[in-house]
Amino acid sequence: MKTVISLDDLTSARTALTGTVGLVPTMGYLHEGHLSLIRLAKVECESVVVSIFVNPTQFGANEDLSKYPRDLERDLRLIEPLGVDLVWIPTPGIMYPTGYQTWVEVDAITHPLEGSVRPTHFKGVATIVAKLFNAVQPHKAYFGQKDGQQAAVIRQMTRDLNFPVDVVVCPTVREVDGLAMSSRNKYLEGADRKAATVLFHALSAAKTAYEGGERKADVLRGKMKEVLASEPRAMVQYVSCADYDSLEELDLIQGKTLLSMAVILGKTRLIDNFVLG
Ligand code: PAF
């Protein structure tokens, strides 16, 4: 496993890779969700590149970038046995050198849900993913369904900008009690950790209604809100039942649908989603 930092070293190492190249972009502090992306990339691609970069531009002014969990040694230890060919760990100065001024902005689908609470977030995500695609030139790139809107934004950007990259979205990996794995779960303590399963239960209640034949989006939103309201520690930011691709809120469910929510528990903000249909 080769580890590089500079863009020149990345370019030389990338040139030496053969066959289909799969990229797994990460911000580090890896968990089983990331490892599942790497394992799938290993199955589907001849060469696998993992990037580790805590992207400052996707953090809002009120979000503490300096507190984002980091442990590079542990990350490399977790990746090593998976047969990754190349790990790129650029610095902020490499990705955004002095005088940097070019941004990728995806329009309508970045406005609702996460975008309504984190208005600059997807500009940072789309820009860094475009830069990673340009630098690594992967044939395939792997993202988790856990960040459902991010996956939709990246699919849209990849189509709109004609990146010759196959975007692969992999299922959310969960703890045994249903909590979706996330690097931010580290901050959940005591009663908040216990209460965090309420997102999974709320999504499950809506899914059960859907499986029982319910197609009114408002009824499914109501089911999710009802379960969330039963947890006094949970402060709900949004609950949504939207079209899977456009993320427009639905009246009636007809095709692939994204149920999603954002909830604050103590000092931790959690998001989760289920895909229906
Ligand atoms: O999902 C993440 O970890 C990040 O948003 C990504 C896609 C690596 C871009 O920084």
PDB file of C-alpha atoms and ligand atoms in Angstrom:
ATOM      1  CA  MET A   1       0.000   0.000   0.000  1.00  0.00           C
ATOM      2  CA  LYS A   2       1.534   3.270  -1.151  1.00  0.00           C
ATOM      3  CA  THR A   3       0.805   6.474   0.759  1.00  0.00           C
ATOM      4  CA  VAL A   4       1.255   9.851  -0.930  1.00  0.00           C
ATOM      5  CA  ILE A   5       0.641  13.461  -0.003  1.00  0.00           C
ATOM      6  CA  SER A   6       1.624  15.750  -2.897  1.00  0.00           C
ATOM      7  CA  LEU A   7      -0.268  16.050  -6.182  1.00  0.00           C
ATOM      8  CA  ASP A   8       2.889  15.143  -8.137  1.00  0.00           C
ATOM      9  CA  ASP A   9       3.355  11.938  -6.123  1.00  0.00           C
ATOM     10  CA  LEU A  10      -0.320  11.105  -6.544  1.00  0.00           C
ATOM     11  CA  THR A  11      -0.073  11.588 -10.334  1.00  0.00           C
ATOM     12  CA  SER A  12       3.005   9.311 -10.617  1.00  0.00           C
ATOM     13  CA  ALA A  13       1.446   6.636  -8.412  1.00  0.00           C
ATOM     14  CA  ARG A  14      -1.872   6.864 -10.287  1.00  0.00           C
ATOM     15  CA  THR A  15      -0.091   6.413 -13.652  1.00  0.00           C
ATOM     16  CA  ALA A  16       1.380   3.153 -12.363  1.00  0.00           C
ATOM     17  CA  LEU A  17      -2.065   1.715 -11.514  1.00  0.00           C
ATOM     18  CA  THR A  18      -3.538  -0.716 -13.992  1.00  0.00           C
ATOM     19  CA  GLY A  19      -7.088  -1.665 -15.034  1.00  0.00           C
ATOM     20  CA  THR A  20     -10.279  -0.250 -13.577  1.00  0.00           C
ATOM     21  CA  VAL A  21      -9.482   2.232 -10.813  1.00  0.00           C
ATOM     22  CA  GLY A  22     -11.940   2.656  -7.933  1.00  0.00           C
ATOM     23  CA  LEU A  23     -11.810   5.703  -5.648  1.00  0.00           C
ATOM     24  CA  VAL A  24     -13.175   5.744  -2.091  1.00  0.00           C
ATOM     25  CA  PRO A  25     -13.170   9.386  -0.912  1.00  0.00           C
ATOM     26  CA  THR A  26     -13.208   9.751   2.887  1.00  0.00           C
ATOM     27  CA  MET A  27     -12.602  12.299   5.608  1.00  0.00           C
ATOM     28  CA  GLY A  28     -10.851   9.668   7.729  1.00  0.00           C
ATOM     29  CA  TYR A  29     -11.780   8.393  11.187  1.00  0.00           C
ATOM     30  CA  LEU A  30     -12.873   5.284   9.330  1.00  0.00           C
ATOM     31  CA  HIS A  31     -15.579   2.902  10.458  1.00  0.00           C
ATOM     32  CA  GLU A  32     -17.181  -0.255   9.091  1.00  0.00           C
ATOM     33  CA  GLY A  33     -19.240   1.856   6.643  1.00  0.00           C
ATOM     34  CA  HIS A  34     -16.045   3.118   4.928  1.00  0.00           C
ATOM     35  CA  LEU A  35     -14.504  -0.350   5.036  1.00  0.00           C
ATOM     36  CA  SER A  36     -17.570  -1.783   3.268  1.00  0.00           C
ATOM     37  CA  LEU A  37     -17.041   0.752   0.438  1.00  0.00           C
ATOM     38  CA  ILE A  38     -13.380  -0.247   0.158  1.00  0.00           C
ATOM     39  CA  ARG A  39     -14.271  -3.971   0.129  1.00  0.00           C
ATOM     40  CA  LEU A  40     -16.784  -3.446  -2.690  1.00  0.00           C
ATOM     41  CA  ALA A  41     -14.267  -1.337  -4.641  1.00  0.00           C
ATOM     42  CA  LYS A  42     -11.762  -4.181  -4.226  1.00  0.00           C
ATOM     43  CA  VAL A  43     -14.272  -6.666  -5.683  1.00  0.00           C
ATOM     44  CA  GLU A  44     -15.248  -4.421  -8.612  1.00  0.00           C
ATOM     45  CA  CYS A  45     -11.928  -2.768  -9.535  1.00  0.00           C
ATOM     46  CA  GLU A  46      -8.382  -3.885 -10.320  1.00  0.00           C
ATOM     47  CA  SER A  47      -6.884  -0.969  -8.381  1.00  0.00           C
ATOM     48  CA  VAL A  48      -8.265   0.891  -5.361  1.00  0.00           C
ATOM     49  CA  VAL A  49      -7.396   4.419  -4.222  1.00  0.00           C
ATOM     50  CA  VAL A  50      -8.586   5.816  -0.866  1.00  0.00           C
ATOM     51  CA  SER A  51      -8.392   9.544  -0.168  1.00  0.00           C
ATOM     52  CA  ILE A  52      -8.332  10.878   3.381  1.00  0.00           C
ATOM     53  CA  PHE A  53      -8.987  14.612   3.616  1.00  0.00           C
ATOM     54  CA  VAL A  54     -11.040  16.545   6.150  1.00  0.00           C
ATOM     55  CA  ASN A  55     -12.403  19.072   3.678  1.00  0.00           C
ATOM     56  CA  PRO A  56     -12.606  22.477   5.399  1.00  0.00           C
ATOM     57  CA  THR A  57     -14.921  24.020   2.787  1.00  0.00           C
ATOM     58  CA  GLN A  58     -17.831  21.711   3.586  1.00  0.00           C
ATOM     59  CA  PHE A  59     -17.936  22.888   7.216  1.00  0.00           C
ATOM     60  CA  GLY A  60     -20.078  25.931   8.007  1.00  0.00           C
ATOM     61  CA  ALA A  61     -18.788  28.873  10.046  1.00  0.00           C
ATOM     62  CA  ASN A  62     -20.720  27.570  13.088  1.00  0.00           C
ATOM     63  CA  GLU A  63     -19.496  23.952  12.661  1.00  0.00           C
ATOM     64  CA  ASP A  64     -16.293  23.102  14.477  1.00  0.00           C
ATOM     65  CA  LEU A  65     -13.851  21.806  11.861  1.00  0.00           C
ATOM     66  CA  SER A  66     -11.071  21.571  14.451  1.00  0.00           C
ATOM     67  CA  LYS A  67     -13.172  19.121  16.517  1.00  0.00           C
ATOM     68  CA  TYR A  68     -13.773  16.710  13.613  1.00  0.00           C
ATOM     69  CA  PRO A  69     -12.311  13.369  14.804  1.00  0.00           C
ATOM     70  CA  ARG A  70      -8.979  12.385  13.248  1.00  0.00           C
ATOM     71  CA  ASP A  71      -6.676   9.393  13.718  1.00  0.00           C
ATOM     72  CA  LEU A  72      -4.531   8.794  10.664  1.00  0.00           C
ATOM     73  CA  GLU A  73      -2.469   5.959  12.162  1.00  0.00           C
ATOM     74  CA  ARG A  74      -5.603   4.016  13.045  1.00  0.00           C
ATOM     75  CA  ASP A  75      -7.093   4.709   9.585  1.00  0.00           C
ATOM     76  CA  LEU A  76      -4.007   3.334   7.829  1.00  0.00           C
ATOM     77  CA  ARG A  77      -4.001   0.289  10.112  1.00  0.00           C
ATOM     78  CA  LEU A  78      -7.636  -0.412   9.168  1.00  0.00           C
ATOM     79  CA  ILE A  79      -7.064   0.063   5.426  1.00  0.00           C
ATOM     80  CA  GLU A  80      -3.820  -1.928   5.105  1.00  0.00           C
ATOM     81  CA  PRO A  81      -5.314  -5.468   5.294  1.00  0.00           C
ATOM     82  CA  LEU A  82      -7.971  -4.629   2.685  1.00  0.00           C
ATOM     83  CA  GLY A  83      -5.495  -4.588  -0.208  1.00  0.00           C
ATOM     84  CA  VAL A  84      -5.777  -0.871  -1.045  1.00  0.00           C
ATOM     85  CA  ASP A  85      -3.162   0.144  -3.632  1.00  0.00           C
ATOM     86  CA  LEU A  86      -2.859   3.845  -2.943  1.00  0.00           C
ATOM     87  CA  VAL A  87      -3.821   6.229  -0.136  1.00  0.00           C
ATOM     88  CA  TRP A  88      -3.826   9.958  -0.883  1.00  0.00           C
ATOM     89  CA  ILE A  89      -3.662  12.240   2.152  1.00  0.00           C
ATOM     90  CA  PRO A  90      -3.482  15.774   0.747  1.00  0.00           C
ATOM     91  CA  THR A  91      -3.163  18.844   2.984  1.00  0.00           C
ATOM     92  CA  PRO A  92      -5.583  21.807   2.899  1.00  0.00           C
ATOM     93  CA  GLY A  93      -2.791  23.821   1.239  1.00  0.00           C
ATOM     94  CA  ILE A  94      -2.559  21.275  -1.604  1.00  0.00           C
ATOM     95  CA  MET A  95      -6.309  21.227  -2.243  1.00  0.00           C
ATOM     96  CA  TYR A  96      -6.881  24.957  -1.691  1.00  0.00           C
ATOM     97  CA  PRO A  97      -3.609  26.812  -2.313  1.00  0.00           C
ATOM     98  CA  THR A  98      -3.400  30.545  -1.640  1.00  0.00           C
ATOM     99  CA  GLY A  99      -5.455  32.395  -4.240  1.00  0.00           C
ATOM    100  CA  TYR A 100      -7.852  29.472  -4.785  1.00  0.00           C
ATOM    101  CA  GLN A 101     -11.157  30.745  -6.269  1.00  0.00           C
ATOM    102  CA  THR A 102     -13.014  28.069  -8.244  1.00  0.00           C
ATOM    103  CA  TRP A 103     -16.162  26.378  -6.927  1.00  0.00           C
ATOM    104  CA  VAL A 104     -18.662  23.778  -8.091  1.00  0.00           C
ATOM    105  CA  GLU A 105     -22.254  24.624  -7.195  1.00  0.00           C
ATOM    106  CA  VAL A 106     -25.106  22.202  -7.832  1.00  0.00           C
ATOM    107  CA  ASP A 107     -28.462  23.995  -7.902  1.00  0.00           C
ATOM    108  CA  ALA A 108     -31.952  22.839  -6.859  1.00  0.00           C
ATOM    109  CA  ILE A 109     -31.162  19.554  -5.104  1.00  0.00           C
ATOM    110  CA  THR A 110     -28.725  21.241  -2.728  1.00  0.00           C
ATOM    111  CA  HIS A 111     -31.373  23.624  -1.352  1.00  0.00           C
ATOM    112  CA  PRO A 112     -33.711  21.415   0.743  1.00  0.00           C
ATOM    113  CA  LEU A 113     -32.901  19.052   3.660  1.00  0.00           C
ATOM    114  CA  GLU A 114     -29.216  19.369   4.633  1.00  0.00           C
ATOM    115  CA  GLY A 115     -28.904  22.434   2.405  1.00  0.00           C
ATOM    116  CA  SER A 116     -31.654  24.223   4.331  1.00  0.00           C
ATOM    117  CA  VAL A 117     -29.661  23.896   7.563  1.00  0.00           C
ATOM    118  CA  ARG A 118     -26.119  23.888   6.108  1.00  0.00           C
ATOM    119  CA  PRO A 119     -26.349  26.355   3.191  1.00  0.00           C
ATOM    120  CA  THR A 120     -22.664  26.222   2.124  1.00  0.00           C
ATOM    121  CA  HIS A 121     -22.093  22.506   2.751  1.00  0.00           C
ATOM    122  CA  PHE A 122     -22.724  21.078  -0.731  1.00  0.00           C
ATOM    123  CA  LYS A 123     -20.645  23.755  -2.471  1.00  0.00           C
ATOM    124  CA  GLY A 124     -17.707  22.388  -0.473  1.00  0.00           C
ATOM    125  CA  VAL A 125     -18.641  18.750  -1.103  1.00  0.00           C
ATOM    126  CA  ALA A 126     -19.192  19.168  -4.866  1.00  0.00           C
ATOM    127  CA  THR A 127     -15.969  21.150  -5.241  1.00  0.00           C
ATOM    128  CA  ILE A 128     -13.779  18.673  -3.375  1.00  0.00           C
ATOM    129  CA  VAL A 129     -15.302  15.628  -5.080  1.00  0.00           C
ATOM    130  CA  ALA A 130     -14.774  17.261  -8.507  1.00  0.00           C
ATOM    131  CA  LYS A 131     -11.148  17.957  -7.537  1.00  0.00           C
ATOM    132  CA  LEU A 132     -10.675  14.367  -6.316  1.00  0.00           C
ATOM    133  CA  PHE A 133     -12.167  13.036  -9.568  1.00  0.00           C
ATOM    134  CA  ASN A 134      -9.847  15.260 -11.629  1.00  0.00           C
ATOM    135  CA  ALA A 135      -6.750  14.331  -9.638  1.00  0.00           C
ATOM    136  CA  VAL A 136      -7.352  10.575  -9.285  1.00  0.00           C
ATOM    137  CA  GLN A 137      -9.210   9.987 -12.585  1.00  0.00           C
ATOM    138  CA  PRO A 138     -11.120   6.987 -11.238  1.00  0.00           C
ATOM    139  CA  HIS A 139     -13.421   4.812 -13.348  1.00  0.00           C
ATOM    140  CA  LYS A 140     -15.665   4.220 -10.335  1.00  0.00           C
ATOM    141  CA  ALA A 141     -16.201   6.130  -7.083  1.00  0.00           C
ATOM    142  CA  TYR A 142     -17.861   4.774  -3.943  1.00  0.00           C
ATOM    143  CA  PHE A 143     -20.102   6.686  -1.523  1.00  0.00           C
ATOM    144  CA  GLY A 144     -22.395   5.625   1.337  1.00  0.00           C
ATOM    145  CA  GLN A 145     -26.206   5.901   1.198  1.00  0.00           C
ATOM    146  CA  LYS A 146     -25.992   7.189   4.803  1.00  0.00           C
ATOM    147  CA  ASP A 147     -25.388  10.667   3.301  1.00  0.00           C
ATOM    148  CA  GLY A 148     -28.333  10.285   0.937  1.00  0.00           C
ATOM    149  CA  GLN A 149     -28.489  13.887  -0.277  1.00  0.00           C
ATOM    150  CA  GLN A 150     -24.718  13.988  -0.773  1.00  0.00           C
ATOM    151  CA  ALA A 151     -25.009  10.881  -2.977  1.00  0.00           C
ATOM    152  CA  ALA A 152     -27.788  12.553  -5.028  1.00  0.00           C
ATOM    153  CA  VAL A 153     -25.732  15.751  -5.386  1.00  0.00           C
ATOM    154  CA  ILE A 154     -22.649  13.819  -6.517  1.00  0.00           C
ATOM    155  CA  ARG A 155     -24.685  11.782  -9.036  1.00  0.00           C
ATOM    156  CA  GLN A 156     -26.147  15.045 -10.402  1.00  0.00           C
ATOM    157  CA  MET A 157     -22.746  16.789 -10.587  1.00  0.00           C
ATOM    158  CA  THR A 158     -21.138  13.778 -12.267  1.00  0.00           C
ATOM    159  CA  ARG A 159     -23.890  13.777 -14.938  1.00  0.00           C
ATOM    160  CA  ASP A 160     -23.934  17.544 -15.392  1.00  0.00           C
ATOM    161  CA  LEU A 161     -20.153  17.913 -15.726  1.00  0.00           C
ATOM    162  CA  ASN A 162     -19.738  14.736 -17.826  1.00  0.00           C
ATOM    163  CA  PHE A 163     -17.249  13.122 -15.467  1.00  0.00           C
ATOM    164  CA  PRO A 164     -16.534   9.652 -16.924  1.00  0.00           C
ATOM    165  CA  VAL A 165     -17.007   8.163 -13.454  1.00  0.00           C
ATOM    166  CA  ASP A 166     -19.486   5.494 -12.404  1.00  0.00           C
ATOM    167  CA  VAL A 167     -20.858   6.671  -9.018  1.00  0.00           C
ATOM    168  CA  VAL A 168     -21.607   3.641  -6.834  1.00  0.00           C
ATOM    169  CA  VAL A 169     -23.798   4.210  -3.766  1.00  0.00           C
ATOM    170  CA  CYS A 170     -23.518   1.485  -1.105  1.00  0.00           C
ATOM    171  CA  PRO A 171     -26.010   0.566   1.652  1.00  0.00           C
ATOM    172  CA  THR A 172     -25.759   2.179   5.087  1.00  0.00           C
ATOM    173  CA  VAL A 173     -23.928   0.031   7.637  1.00  0.00           C
ATOM    174  CA  ARG A 174     -25.610   0.004  11.048  1.00  0.00           C
ATOM    175  CA  GLU A 175     -24.769  -0.872  14.636  1.00  0.00           C
ATOM    176  CA  VAL A 176     -26.700  -3.878  16.022  1.00  0.00           C
ATOM    177  CA  ASP A 177     -29.330  -1.542  17.499  1.00  0.00           C
ATOM    178  CA  GLY A 178     -29.915   0.174  14.142  1.00  0.00           C
ATOM    179  CA  LEU A 179     -27.863   3.366  14.601  1.00  0.00           C
ATOM    180  CA  ALA A 180     -26.264   4.280  11.249  1.00  0.00           C
ATOM    181  CA  MET A 181     -22.468   4.236  11.502  1.00  0.00           C
ATOM    182  CA  SER A 182     -20.891   7.688  11.361  1.00  0.00           C
ATOM    183  CA  SER A 183     -17.601   9.208  12.469  1.00  0.00           C
ATOM    184  CA  ARG A 184     -19.682  11.662  14.526  1.00  0.00           C
ATOM    185  CA  ASN A 185     -21.188   8.844  16.667  1.00  0.00           C
ATOM    186  CA  LYS A 186     -18.003   9.118  18.718  1.00  0.00           C
ATOM    187  CA  TYR A 187     -19.542  12.206  20.350  1.00  0.00           C
ATOM    188  CA  LEU A 188     -22.700  10.403  21.498  1.00  0.00           C
ATOM    189  CA  GLU A 189     -22.509   9.652  25.181  1.00  0.00           C
ATOM    190  CA  GLY A 190     -24.715   7.863  27.733  1.00  0.00           C
ATOM    191  CA  ALA A 191     -28.387   8.678  27.351  1.00  0.00           C
ATOM    192  CA  ASP A 192     -27.823  10.394  23.982  1.00  0.00           C
ATOM    193  CA  ARG A 193     -26.265   7.224  22.529  1.00  0.00           C
ATOM    194  CA  LYS A 194     -29.296   5.226  23.698  1.00  0.00           C
ATOM    195  CA  ALA A 195     -31.724   7.819  22.380  1.00  0.00           C
ATOM    196  CA  ALA A 196     -29.945   7.851  18.992  1.00  0.00           C
ATOM    197  CA  THR A 197     -31.752   4.682  17.893  1.00  0.00           C
ATOM    198  CA  VAL A 198     -34.911   6.802  17.596  1.00  0.00           C
ATOM    199  CA  LEU A 199     -33.940   7.753  14.014  1.00  0.00           C
ATOM    200  CA  PHE A 200     -33.844   4.094  12.971  1.00  0.00           C
ATOM    201  CA  HIS A 201     -37.153   3.416  14.744  1.00  0.00           C
ATOM    202  CA  ALA A 202     -38.837   6.421  13.115  1.00  0.00           C
ATOM    203  CA  LEU A 203     -37.661   5.361   9.642  1.00  0.00           C
ATOM    204  CA  SER A 204     -38.699   1.763  10.352  1.00  0.00           C
ATOM    205  CA  ALA A 205     -42.222   2.888  11.361  1.00  0.00           C
ATOM    206  CA  ALA A 206     -42.654   4.751   8.063  1.00  0.00           C
ATOM    207  CA  LYS A 207     -41.248   1.787   6.116  1.00  0.00           C
ATOM    208  CA  THR A 208     -43.675  -0.599   7.822  1.00  0.00           C
ATOM    209  CA  ALA A 209     -46.582   1.662   6.827  1.00  0.00           C
ATOM    210  CA  TYR A 210     -45.241   1.798   3.243  1.00  0.00           C
ATOM    211  CA  GLU A 211     -44.939  -1.979   3.144  1.00  0.00           C
ATOM    212  CA  GLY A 212     -48.520  -2.186   4.394  1.00  0.00           C
ATOM    213  CA  GLY A 213     -49.600  -0.254   1.278  1.00  0.00           C
ATOM    214  CA  GLU A 214     -49.558   3.362   2.514  1.00  0.00           C
ATOM    215  CA  ARG A 215     -48.564   5.754  -0.325  1.00  0.00           C
ATOM    216  CA  LYS A 216     -49.484   9.178   1.141  1.00  0.00           C
ATOM    217  CA  ALA A 217     -46.203  10.956   1.870  1.00  0.00           C
ATOM    218  CA  ASP A 218     -47.783  13.029   4.626  1.00  0.00           C
ATOM    219  CA  VAL A 219     -48.837   9.897   6.485  1.00  0.00           C
ATOM    220  CA  LEU A 220     -45.254   8.573   6.345  1.00  0.00           C
ATOM    221  CA  ARG A 221     -43.865  11.932   7.520  1.00  0.00           C
ATOM    222  CA  GLY A 222     -46.429  11.807  10.340  1.00  0.00           C
ATOM    223  CA  LYS A 223     -45.305   8.299  11.392  1.00  0.00           C
ATOM    224  CA  MET A 224     -41.669   9.438  11.566  1.00  0.00           C
ATOM    225  CA  LYS A 225     -42.540  12.598  13.531  1.00  0.00           C
ATOM    226  CA  GLU A 226     -44.669  10.603  15.971  1.00  0.00           C
ATOM    227  CA  VAL A 227     -41.787   8.244  16.841  1.00  0.00           C
ATOM    228  CA  LEU A 228     -39.284  11.120  17.071  1.00  0.00           C
ATOM    229  CA  ALA A 229     -41.649  13.016  19.395  1.00  0.00           C
ATOM    230  CA  SER A 230     -41.594  10.023  21.768  1.00  0.00           C
ATOM    231  CA  GLU A 231     -37.901  10.721  22.485  1.00  0.00           C
ATOM    232  CA  PRO A 232     -37.688  13.884  24.626  1.00  0.00           C
ATOM    233  CA  ARG A 233     -33.922  14.275  24.009  1.00  0.00           C
ATOM    234  CA  ALA A 234     -34.376  14.494  20.221  1.00  0.00           C
ATOM    235  CA  MET A 235     -34.566  17.940  18.629  1.00  0.00           C
ATOM    236  CA  VAL A 236     -35.876  17.435  15.097  1.00  0.00           C
ATOM    237  CA  GLN A 237     -34.487  19.631  12.306  1.00  0.00           C
ATOM    238  CA  TYR A 238     -36.350  18.091   9.374  1.00  0.00           C
ATOM    239  CA  VAL A 239     -38.319  15.014   8.356  1.00  0.00           C
ATOM    240  CA  SER A 240     -38.736  14.343   4.667  1.00  0.00           C
ATOM    241  CA  CYS A 241     -40.389  12.012   2.193  1.00  0.00           C
ATOM    242  CA  ALA A 242     -38.971  13.048  -1.177  1.00  0.00           C
ATOM    243  CA  ASP A 243     -38.239  11.824  -4.678  1.00  0.00           C
ATOM    244  CA  TYR A 244     -34.979   9.829  -4.602  1.00  0.00           C
ATOM    245  CA  ASP A 245     -33.306  11.781  -7.438  1.00  0.00           C
ATOM    246  CA  SER A 246     -34.786  15.310  -7.401  1.00  0.00           C
ATOM    247  CA  LEU A 247     -35.301  15.398  -3.591  1.00  0.00           C
ATOM    248  CA  GLU A 248     -38.587  17.242  -4.155  1.00  0.00           C
ATOM    249  CA  GLU A 249     -41.132  16.594  -1.379  1.00  0.00           C
ATOM    250  CA  LEU A 250     -43.852  14.190  -2.497  1.00  0.00           C
ATOM    251  CA  ASP A 251     -47.631  14.102  -2.077  1.00  0.00           C
ATOM    252  CA  LEU A 252     -48.003  10.555  -3.293  1.00  0.00           C
ATOM    253  CA  ILE A 253     -45.271   7.896  -3.460  1.00  0.00           C
ATOM    254  CA  GLN A 254     -44.988   6.414  -6.932  1.00  0.00           C
ATOM    255  CA  GLY A 255     -41.326   5.627  -7.573  1.00  0.00           C
ATOM    256  CA  LYS A 256     -38.013   5.438  -5.736  1.00  0.00           C
ATOM    257  CA  THR A 257     -38.326   7.546  -2.585  1.00  0.00           C
ATOM    258  CA  LEU A 258     -35.975   8.880   0.080  1.00  0.00           C
ATOM    259  CA  LEU A 259     -37.230   9.041   3.662  1.00  0.00           C
ATOM    260  CA  SER A 260     -34.770  11.187   5.587  1.00  0.00           C
ATOM    261  CA  MET A 261     -34.307  13.173   8.756  1.00  0.00           C
ATOM    262  CA  ALA A 262     -31.867  15.259  10.795  1.00  0.00           C
ATOM    263  CA  VAL A 263     -32.014  15.244  14.583  1.00  0.00           C
ATOM    264  CA  ILE A 264     -29.891  16.900  17.265  1.00  0.00           C
ATOM    265  CA  LEU A 265     -29.117  14.881  20.387  1.00  0.00           C
ATOM    266  CA  GLY A 266     -27.151  16.811  22.959  1.00  0.00           C
ATOM    267  CA  LYS A 267     -24.177  18.248  21.040  1.00  0.00           C
ATOM    268  CA  THR A 268     -24.404  15.756  18.185  1.00  0.00           C
ATOM    269  CA  ARG A 269     -26.294  16.215  14.927  1.00  0.00           C
ATOM    270  CA  LEU A 270     -27.407  12.950  13.328  1.00  0.00           C
ATOM    271  CA  ILE A 271     -28.832  12.227   9.882  1.00  0.00           C
ATOM    272  CA  ASP A 272     -30.287   8.993   8.558  1.00  0.00           C
ATOM    273  CA  ASN A 273     -32.459   7.765   5.697  1.00  0.00           C
ATOM    274  CA  PHE A 274     -34.185   4.770   4.137  1.00  0.00           C
ATOM    275  CA  VAL A 275     -34.758   4.259   0.427  1.00  0.00           C
ATOM    276  CA  LEU A 276     -38.194   2.937  -0.594  1.00  0.00           C
ATOM    277  CA  GLY A 277     -39.136   1.357  -3.895  1.00  0.00           C
TER     278      GLY A 277
HETATM  279  O1  PAF B   1     -18.769  11.770   2.924  1.00  0.00           O
HETATM  280  C1  PAF B   1     -17.641  12.244   3.175  1.00  0.00           C
HETATM  281  O2  PAF B   1     -16.837  11.715   3.930  1.00  0.00           O
HETATM  282  C2  PAF B   1     -17.249  13.562   2.519  1.00  0.00           C
HETATM  283  O3  PAF B   1     -18.337  14.415   2.397  1.00  0.00           O
HETATM  284  C3  PAF B   1     -16.541  13.384   1.159  1.00  0.00           C
HETATM  285  C4  PAF B   1     -17.452  12.739   0.129  1.00  0.00           C
HETATM  286  C5  PAF B   1     -15.303  12.525   1.350  1.00  0.00           C
HETATM  287  C6  PAF B   1     -16.110  14.750   0.619  1.00  0.00           C
HETATM  288  O4  PAF B   1     -15.278  15.401   1.507  1.00  0.00           O
END
